Coordinates of C-alpha atoms in Angstrom, one line a residue:
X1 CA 92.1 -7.7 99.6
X2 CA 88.7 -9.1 98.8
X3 CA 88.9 -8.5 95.1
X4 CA 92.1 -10.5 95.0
X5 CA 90.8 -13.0 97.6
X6 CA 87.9 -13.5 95.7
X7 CA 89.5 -13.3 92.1
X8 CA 92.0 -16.0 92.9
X9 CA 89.8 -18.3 95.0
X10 CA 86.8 -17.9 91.6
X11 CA 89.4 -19.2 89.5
X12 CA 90.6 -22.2 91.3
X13 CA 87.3 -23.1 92.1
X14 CA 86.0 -22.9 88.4
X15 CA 89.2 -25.4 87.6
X16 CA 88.3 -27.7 90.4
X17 CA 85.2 -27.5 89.5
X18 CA 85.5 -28.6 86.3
X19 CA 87.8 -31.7 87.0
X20 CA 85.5 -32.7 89.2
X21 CA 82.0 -32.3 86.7
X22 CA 84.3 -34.2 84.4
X23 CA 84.6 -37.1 87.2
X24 CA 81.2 -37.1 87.6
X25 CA 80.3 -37.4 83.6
X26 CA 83.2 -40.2 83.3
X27 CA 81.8 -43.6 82.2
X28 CA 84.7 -45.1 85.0
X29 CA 82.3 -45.8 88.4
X30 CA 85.3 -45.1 90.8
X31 CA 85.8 -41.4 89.7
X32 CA 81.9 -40.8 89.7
X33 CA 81.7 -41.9 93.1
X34 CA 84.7 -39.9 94.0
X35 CA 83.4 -36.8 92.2
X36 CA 79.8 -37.5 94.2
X37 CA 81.6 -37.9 97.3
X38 CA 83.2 -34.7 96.9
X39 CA 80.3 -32.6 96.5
X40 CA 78.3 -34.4 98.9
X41 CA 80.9 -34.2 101.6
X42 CA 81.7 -30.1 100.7
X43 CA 78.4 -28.7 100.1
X44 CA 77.2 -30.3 103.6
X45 CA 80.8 -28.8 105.8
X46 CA 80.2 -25.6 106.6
X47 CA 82.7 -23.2 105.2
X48 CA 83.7 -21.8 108.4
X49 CA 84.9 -25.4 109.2
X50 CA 87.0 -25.6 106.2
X51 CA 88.5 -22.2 106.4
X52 CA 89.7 -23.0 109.9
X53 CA 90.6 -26.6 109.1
X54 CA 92.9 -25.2 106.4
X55 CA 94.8 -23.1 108.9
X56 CA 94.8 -25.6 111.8
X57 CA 94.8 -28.8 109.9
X58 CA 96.8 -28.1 106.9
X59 CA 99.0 -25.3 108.6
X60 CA 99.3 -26.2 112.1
X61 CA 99.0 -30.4 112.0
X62 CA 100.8 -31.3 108.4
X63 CA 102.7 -28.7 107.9
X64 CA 101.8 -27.9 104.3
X65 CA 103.1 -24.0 104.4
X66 CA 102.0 -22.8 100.5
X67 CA 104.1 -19.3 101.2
X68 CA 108.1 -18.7 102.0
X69 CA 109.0 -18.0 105.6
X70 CA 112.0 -15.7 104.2
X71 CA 109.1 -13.5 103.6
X72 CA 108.8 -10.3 105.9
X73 CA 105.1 -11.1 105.1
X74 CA 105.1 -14.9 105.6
X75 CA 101.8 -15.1 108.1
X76 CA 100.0 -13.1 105.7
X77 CA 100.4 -14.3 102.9
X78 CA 100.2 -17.9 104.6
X79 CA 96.5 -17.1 106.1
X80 CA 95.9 -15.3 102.4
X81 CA 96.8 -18.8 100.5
X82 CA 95.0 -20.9 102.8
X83 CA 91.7 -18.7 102.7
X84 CA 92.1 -18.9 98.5
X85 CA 92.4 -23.0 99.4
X86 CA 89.6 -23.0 101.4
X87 CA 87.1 -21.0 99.5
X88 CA 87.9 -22.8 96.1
X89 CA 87.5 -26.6 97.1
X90 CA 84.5 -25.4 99.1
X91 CA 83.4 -23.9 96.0
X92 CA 84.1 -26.1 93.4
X93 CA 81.8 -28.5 94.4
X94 CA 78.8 -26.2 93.6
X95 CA 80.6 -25.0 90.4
X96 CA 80.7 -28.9 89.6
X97 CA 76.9 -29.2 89.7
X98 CA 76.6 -25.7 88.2
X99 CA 78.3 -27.6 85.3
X100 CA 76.4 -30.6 85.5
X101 CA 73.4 -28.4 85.4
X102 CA 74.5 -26.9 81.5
X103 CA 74.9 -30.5 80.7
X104 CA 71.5 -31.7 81.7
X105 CA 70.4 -29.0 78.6
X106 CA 72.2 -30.3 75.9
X107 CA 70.5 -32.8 74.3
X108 CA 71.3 -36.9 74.7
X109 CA 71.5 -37.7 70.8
X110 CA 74.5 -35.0 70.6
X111 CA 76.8 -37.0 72.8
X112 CA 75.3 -39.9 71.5
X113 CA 76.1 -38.7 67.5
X114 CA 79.6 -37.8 68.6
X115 CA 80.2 -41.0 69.6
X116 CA 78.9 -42.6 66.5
X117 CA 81.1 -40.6 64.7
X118 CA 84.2 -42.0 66.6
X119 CA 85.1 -39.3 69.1
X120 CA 86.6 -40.5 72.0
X121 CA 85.0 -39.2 75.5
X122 CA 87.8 -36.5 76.0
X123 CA 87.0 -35.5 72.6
X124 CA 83.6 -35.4 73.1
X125 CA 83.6 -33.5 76.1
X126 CA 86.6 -30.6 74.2
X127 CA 84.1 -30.7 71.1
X128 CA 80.7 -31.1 72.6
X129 CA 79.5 -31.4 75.9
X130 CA 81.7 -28.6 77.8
X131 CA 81.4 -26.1 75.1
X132 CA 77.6 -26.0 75.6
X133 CA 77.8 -26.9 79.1
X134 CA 79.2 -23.5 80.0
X135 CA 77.3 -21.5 78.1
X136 CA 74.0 -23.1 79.2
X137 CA 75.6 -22.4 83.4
X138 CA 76.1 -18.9 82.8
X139 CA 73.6 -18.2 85.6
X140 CA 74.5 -20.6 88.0
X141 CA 77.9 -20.6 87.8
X142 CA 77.4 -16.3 88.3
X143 CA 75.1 -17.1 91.7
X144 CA 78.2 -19.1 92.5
X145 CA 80.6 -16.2 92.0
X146 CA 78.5 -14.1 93.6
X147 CA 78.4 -16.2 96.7
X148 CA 81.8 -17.0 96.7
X149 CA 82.8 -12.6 97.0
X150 CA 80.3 -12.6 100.0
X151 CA 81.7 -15.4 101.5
X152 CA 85.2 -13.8 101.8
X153 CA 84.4 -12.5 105.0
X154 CA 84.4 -16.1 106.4
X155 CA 88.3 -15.6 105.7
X156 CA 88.4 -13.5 109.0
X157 CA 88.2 -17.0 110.6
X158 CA 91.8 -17.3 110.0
X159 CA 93.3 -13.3 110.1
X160 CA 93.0 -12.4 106.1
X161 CA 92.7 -9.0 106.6
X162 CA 89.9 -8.2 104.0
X163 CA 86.9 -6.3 104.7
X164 CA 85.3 -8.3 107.7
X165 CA 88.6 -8.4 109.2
X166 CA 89.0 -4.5 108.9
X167 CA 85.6 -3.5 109.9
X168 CA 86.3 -6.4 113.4
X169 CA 89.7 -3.9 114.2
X170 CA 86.7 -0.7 113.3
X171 CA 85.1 -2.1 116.2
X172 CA 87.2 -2.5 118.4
X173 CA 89.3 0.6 118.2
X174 CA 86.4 2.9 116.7
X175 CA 83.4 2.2 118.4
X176 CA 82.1 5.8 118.2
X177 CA 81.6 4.9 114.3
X178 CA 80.6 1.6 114.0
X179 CA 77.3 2.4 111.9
X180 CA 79.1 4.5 109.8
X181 CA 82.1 1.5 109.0
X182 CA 78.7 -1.5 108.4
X183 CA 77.4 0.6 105.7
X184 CA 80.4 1.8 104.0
X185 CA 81.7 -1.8 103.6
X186 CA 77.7 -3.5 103.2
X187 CA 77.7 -0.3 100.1
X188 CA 81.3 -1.9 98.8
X189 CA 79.5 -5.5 98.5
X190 CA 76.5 -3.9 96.5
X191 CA 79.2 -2.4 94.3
X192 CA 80.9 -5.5 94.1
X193 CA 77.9 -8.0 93.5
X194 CA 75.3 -6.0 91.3
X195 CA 77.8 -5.7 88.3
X196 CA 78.5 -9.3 88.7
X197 CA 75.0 -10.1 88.5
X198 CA 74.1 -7.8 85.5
X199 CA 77.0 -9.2 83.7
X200 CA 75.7 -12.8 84.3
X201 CA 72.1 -12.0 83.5
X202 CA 73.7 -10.1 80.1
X203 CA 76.1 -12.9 79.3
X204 CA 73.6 -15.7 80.0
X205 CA 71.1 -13.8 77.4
X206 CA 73.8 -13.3 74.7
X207 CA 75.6 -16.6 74.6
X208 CA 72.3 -18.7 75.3
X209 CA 72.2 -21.8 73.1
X210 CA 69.2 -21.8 70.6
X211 CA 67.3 -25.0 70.3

């Protein structure tokens, strides 16, 4: 459960994400204060906060209900899609600057030649910008990954029953091996987060841009 959780939250994150960079590097004023407001207003809520305000707020006030009641699964799957809503907008706002970081290393006269030559600004970010963006936020965007699987326990907020969930039932109906249940799941993380860090630390090596 906290591969999935994590697999589908990383993705939507890293689209949000990357509308919201995109807001941020348009020449329009409104959508960079929008896309500043966002991260500003995300990075500074604690998750915890969000994960619950997705169950109680988007759930349990507005009735927004992103799974099918004709499912013998329904609050399960409910809880699962709210968590995956949660962790990506929270998320996505440090993808956004993780972006806006690969950005800052690509030199001003590119953007500045692309335009000279005629490309529009969605051209130039398809052609230009983005390209080397990602490739130059590797890292970051990996330390954001990486975050993002550890923070799936938060997700125990609201019932997903991933691994902070399972080792809470450990404790309460197998007290006798407690120690033995913290290591076995703190060992899964390790497993989990040191090849996604030696992949990040390969990939960021290999597809570095050369100046």
């Amino acid at each position: 459960m906290t591969i999935r959780l994590a697999l589908w939250s990383s993705i939507f994150a890293l689209l949000i994400g990357t509308v919201v960079a995109i807001m941020r590097l348009s020449p329009v004023g409104v959508l960079q204060r929008a896309g500043a407001a966002y991260v500003t207003l995300l990075r500074n809520t604690p998750l915890t906060l969000i994960i619950i305000f997705c169950s109680l707020g988007l759930w349990g006030q507005l009735g927004i209900e992103p799974a099918s009641r004709e499912s013998d699964t329904f609050i399960a799957d409910l809880n699962f899609r709210l968590a995956v809503i949660g962790l990506a907008f929270y998320h996505a706002a440090f993808v956004t600057e993780a972006i806006r970081s690969g950005v800052n290393t690509i030199p001003v006269g590119q953007a500045e030649a692309a335009r000279s030559i005629g490309l529009t600004f969605s051209q130039n970010l398809r052609h230009i910008i983005l390209p080397q963006a990602f490739r130059g936020a590797i890292t970051p965007l990996g330390n954001v990954l990486i975050a993002l699987i550890k923070n799936t326990t938060v997700a125990v907020a609201i019932g997903v029953a991933e691994a902070a969930y399972a080792l809470r039932n450990m404790i309460e109906f197998r007290p006798d091996v407690i120690l033995l249940n913290f290591f076995l799941i703190a060992i899964g993380f390790v497993i989990l987060t040191l090849p996604t860090g030696l992949a990040v630390s390969y990939f960021s090596q290999k597809l570095v841009v050369r100046r």
